PDB file of C-alpha atoms in Angstrom:
ATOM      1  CA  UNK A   1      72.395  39.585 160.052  1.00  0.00           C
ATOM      2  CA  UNK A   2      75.384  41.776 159.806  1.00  0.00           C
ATOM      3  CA  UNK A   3      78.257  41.814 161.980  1.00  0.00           C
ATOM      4  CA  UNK A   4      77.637  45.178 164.057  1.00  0.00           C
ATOM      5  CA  UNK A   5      73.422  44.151 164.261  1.00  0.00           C
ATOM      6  CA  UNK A   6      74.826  41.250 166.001  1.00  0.00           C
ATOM      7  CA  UNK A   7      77.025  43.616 168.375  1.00  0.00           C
ATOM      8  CA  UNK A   8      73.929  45.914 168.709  1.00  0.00           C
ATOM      9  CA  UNK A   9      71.788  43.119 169.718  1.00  0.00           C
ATOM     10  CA  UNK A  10      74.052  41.868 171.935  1.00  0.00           C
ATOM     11  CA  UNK A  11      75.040  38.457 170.336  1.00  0.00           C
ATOM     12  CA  UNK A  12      78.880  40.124 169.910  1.00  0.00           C
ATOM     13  CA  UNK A  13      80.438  41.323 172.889  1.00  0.00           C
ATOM     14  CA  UNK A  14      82.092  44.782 172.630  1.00  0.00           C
ATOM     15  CA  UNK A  15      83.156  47.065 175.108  1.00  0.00           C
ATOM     16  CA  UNK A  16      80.393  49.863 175.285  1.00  0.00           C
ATOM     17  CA  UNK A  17      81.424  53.540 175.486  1.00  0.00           C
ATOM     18  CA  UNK A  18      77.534  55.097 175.042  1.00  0.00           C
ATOM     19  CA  UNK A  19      74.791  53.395 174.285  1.00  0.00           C
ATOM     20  CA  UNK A  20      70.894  54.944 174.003  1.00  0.00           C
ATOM     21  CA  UNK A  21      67.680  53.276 172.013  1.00  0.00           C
ATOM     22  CA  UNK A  22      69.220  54.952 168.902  1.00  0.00           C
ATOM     23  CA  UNK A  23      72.577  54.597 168.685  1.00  0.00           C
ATOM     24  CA  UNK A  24      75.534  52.235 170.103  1.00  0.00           C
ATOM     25  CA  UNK A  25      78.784  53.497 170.268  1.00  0.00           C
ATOM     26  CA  UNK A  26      81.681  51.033 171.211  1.00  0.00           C
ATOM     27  CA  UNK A  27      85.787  50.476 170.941  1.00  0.00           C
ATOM     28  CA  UNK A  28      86.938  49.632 167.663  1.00  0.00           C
ATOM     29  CA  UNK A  29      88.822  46.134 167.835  1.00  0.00           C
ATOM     30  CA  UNK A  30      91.821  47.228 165.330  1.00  0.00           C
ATOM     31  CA  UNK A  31      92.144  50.825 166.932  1.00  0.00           C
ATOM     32  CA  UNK A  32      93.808  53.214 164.357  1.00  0.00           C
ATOM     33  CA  UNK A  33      94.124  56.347 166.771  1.00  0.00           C
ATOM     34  CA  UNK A  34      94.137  56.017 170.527  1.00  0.00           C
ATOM     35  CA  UNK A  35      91.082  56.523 170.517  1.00  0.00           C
ATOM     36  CA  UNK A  36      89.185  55.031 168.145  1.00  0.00           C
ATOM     37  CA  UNK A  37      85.186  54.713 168.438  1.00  0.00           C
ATOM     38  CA  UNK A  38      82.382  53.585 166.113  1.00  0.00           C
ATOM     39  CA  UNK A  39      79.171  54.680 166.636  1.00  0.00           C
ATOM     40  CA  UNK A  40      76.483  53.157 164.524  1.00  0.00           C
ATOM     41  CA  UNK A  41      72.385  53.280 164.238  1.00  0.00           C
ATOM     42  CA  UNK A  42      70.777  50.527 166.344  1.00  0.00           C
ATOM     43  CA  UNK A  43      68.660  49.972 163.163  1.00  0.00           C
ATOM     44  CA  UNK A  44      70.246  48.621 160.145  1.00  0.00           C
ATOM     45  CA  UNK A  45      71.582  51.397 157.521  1.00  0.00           C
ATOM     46  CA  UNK A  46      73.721  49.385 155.154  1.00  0.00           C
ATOM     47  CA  UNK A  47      75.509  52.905 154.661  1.00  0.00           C
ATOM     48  CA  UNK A  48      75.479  56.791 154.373  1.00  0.00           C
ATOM     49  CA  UNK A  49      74.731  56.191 150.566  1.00  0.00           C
ATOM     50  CA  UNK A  50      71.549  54.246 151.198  1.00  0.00           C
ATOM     51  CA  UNK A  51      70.206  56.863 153.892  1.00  0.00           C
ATOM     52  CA  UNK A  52      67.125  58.050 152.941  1.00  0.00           C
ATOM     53  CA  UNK A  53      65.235  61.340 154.288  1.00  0.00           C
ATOM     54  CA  UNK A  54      63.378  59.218 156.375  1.00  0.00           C
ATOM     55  CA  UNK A  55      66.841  58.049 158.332  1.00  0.00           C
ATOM     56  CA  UNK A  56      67.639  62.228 159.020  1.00  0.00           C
ATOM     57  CA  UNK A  57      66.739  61.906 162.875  1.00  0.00           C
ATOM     58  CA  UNK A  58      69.090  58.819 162.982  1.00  0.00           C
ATOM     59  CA  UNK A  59      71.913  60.844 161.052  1.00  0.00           C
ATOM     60  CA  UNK A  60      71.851  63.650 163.289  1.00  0.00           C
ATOM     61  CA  UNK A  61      71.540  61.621 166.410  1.00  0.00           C
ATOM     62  CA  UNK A  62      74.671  59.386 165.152  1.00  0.00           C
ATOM     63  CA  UNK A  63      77.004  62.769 164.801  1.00  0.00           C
ATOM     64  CA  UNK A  64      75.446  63.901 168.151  1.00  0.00           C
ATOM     65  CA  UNK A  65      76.603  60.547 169.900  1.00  0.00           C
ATOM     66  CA  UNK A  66      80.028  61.390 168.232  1.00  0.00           C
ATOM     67  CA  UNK A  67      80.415  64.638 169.975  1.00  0.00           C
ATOM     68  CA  UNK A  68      79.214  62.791 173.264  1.00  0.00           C
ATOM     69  CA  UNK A  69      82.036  60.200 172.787  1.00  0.00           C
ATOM     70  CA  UNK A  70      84.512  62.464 172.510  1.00  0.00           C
ATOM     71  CA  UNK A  71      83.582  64.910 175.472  1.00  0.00           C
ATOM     72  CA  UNK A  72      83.440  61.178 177.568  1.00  0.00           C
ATOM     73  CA  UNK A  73      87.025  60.254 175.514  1.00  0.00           C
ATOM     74  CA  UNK A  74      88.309  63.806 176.621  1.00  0.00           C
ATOM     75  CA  UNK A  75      89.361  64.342 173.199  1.00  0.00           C
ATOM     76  CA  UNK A  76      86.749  67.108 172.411  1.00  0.00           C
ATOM     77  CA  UNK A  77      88.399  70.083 173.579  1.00  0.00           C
ATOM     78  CA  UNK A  78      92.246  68.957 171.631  1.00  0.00           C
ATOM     79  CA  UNK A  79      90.519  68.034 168.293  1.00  0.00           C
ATOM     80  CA  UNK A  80      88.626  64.966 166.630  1.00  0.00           C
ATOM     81  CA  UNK A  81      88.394  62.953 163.669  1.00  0.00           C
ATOM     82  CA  UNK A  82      84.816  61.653 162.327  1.00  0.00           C
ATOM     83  CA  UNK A  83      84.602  59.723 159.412  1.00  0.00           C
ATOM     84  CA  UNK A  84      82.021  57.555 157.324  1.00  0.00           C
ATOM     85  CA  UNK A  85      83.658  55.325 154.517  1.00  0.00           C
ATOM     86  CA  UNK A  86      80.962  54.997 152.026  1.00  0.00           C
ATOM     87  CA  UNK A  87      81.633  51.731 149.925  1.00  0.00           C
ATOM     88  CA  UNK A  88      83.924  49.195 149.377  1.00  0.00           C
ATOM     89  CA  UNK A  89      86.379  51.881 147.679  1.00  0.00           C
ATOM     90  CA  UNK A  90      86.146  53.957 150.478  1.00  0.00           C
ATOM     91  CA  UNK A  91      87.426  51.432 152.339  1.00  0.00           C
ATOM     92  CA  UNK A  92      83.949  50.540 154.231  1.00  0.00           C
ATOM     93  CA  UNK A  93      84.209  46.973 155.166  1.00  0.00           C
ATOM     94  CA  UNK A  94      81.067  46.385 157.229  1.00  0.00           C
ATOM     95  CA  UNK A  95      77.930  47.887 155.089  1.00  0.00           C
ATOM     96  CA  UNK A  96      76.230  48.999 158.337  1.00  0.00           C
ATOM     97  CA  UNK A  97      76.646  52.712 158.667  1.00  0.00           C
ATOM     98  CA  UNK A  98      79.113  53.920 160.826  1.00  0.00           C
ATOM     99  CA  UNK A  99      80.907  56.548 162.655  1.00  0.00           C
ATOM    100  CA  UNK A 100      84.832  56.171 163.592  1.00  0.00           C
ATOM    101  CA  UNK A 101      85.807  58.890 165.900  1.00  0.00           C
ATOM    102  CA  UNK A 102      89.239  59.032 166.134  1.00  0.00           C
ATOM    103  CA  UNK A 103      91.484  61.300 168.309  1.00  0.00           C
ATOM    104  CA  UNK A 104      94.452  61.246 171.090  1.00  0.00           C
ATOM    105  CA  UNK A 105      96.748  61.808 168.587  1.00  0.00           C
ATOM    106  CA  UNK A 106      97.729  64.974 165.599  1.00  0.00           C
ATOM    107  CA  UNK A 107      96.087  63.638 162.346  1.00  0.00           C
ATOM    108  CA  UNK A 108      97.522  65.061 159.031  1.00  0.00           C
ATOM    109  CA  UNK A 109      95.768  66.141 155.860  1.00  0.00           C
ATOM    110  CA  UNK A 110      95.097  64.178 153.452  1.00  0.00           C
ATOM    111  CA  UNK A 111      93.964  61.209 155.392  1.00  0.00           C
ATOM    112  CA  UNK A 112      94.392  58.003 152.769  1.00  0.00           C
TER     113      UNK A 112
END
């Protein structure tokens, strides 16, 4: 089982910022913004390159729960980041599909 099943099943600790049936949405643990948040599909989704058209409800309730966090991180009004690394040269490091949403800070252009 892969590191963030084991946080959406409970077996990790993490410190919860929204949390549904769907989706889990918690603190990153090496924060890159002030606020940095990872939401991620309860259900395993290696990543956004293996998401089929059967996972569309799960995409689209994973960018939803993004929003959410950052209208709860009061970072939705000043501006945002969301981003999904998509392999290991994207610089995804846990192949369950995930969200960072990153704000509290100005973010330049290109980003890596």
């Amino acid at each position: 089982m892969c590191l963030f099943c084991k946080i959406a099943n409970k077996e990790i600790p993490s410190k919860v910022v929204l949390e549904d049936e769907h989706v889990l949405a918690f603190h990153d643990v090496n924060p890159q913004a002030p606020t940095h948040v990872l939401v991620i599909p309860k259900r395993h989704i290696a990543g956004i390159g293996q998401a089929t058209p059967e996972d569309e409800a799960a995409l689209g309730r994973l960018l939803l729960a993004a929003r959410r966090v950052a209208e709860l991180a009061g970072i939705a009004e000043s501006g945002f980041r969301t981003v999904i690394n998509s392999g290991a040269n994207a610089g995804q490091t846990v192949f369950h599909l995930h969200v960072h949403v990153l704000g509290g800070r100005a973010m330049a252009w290109p980003p890596g």
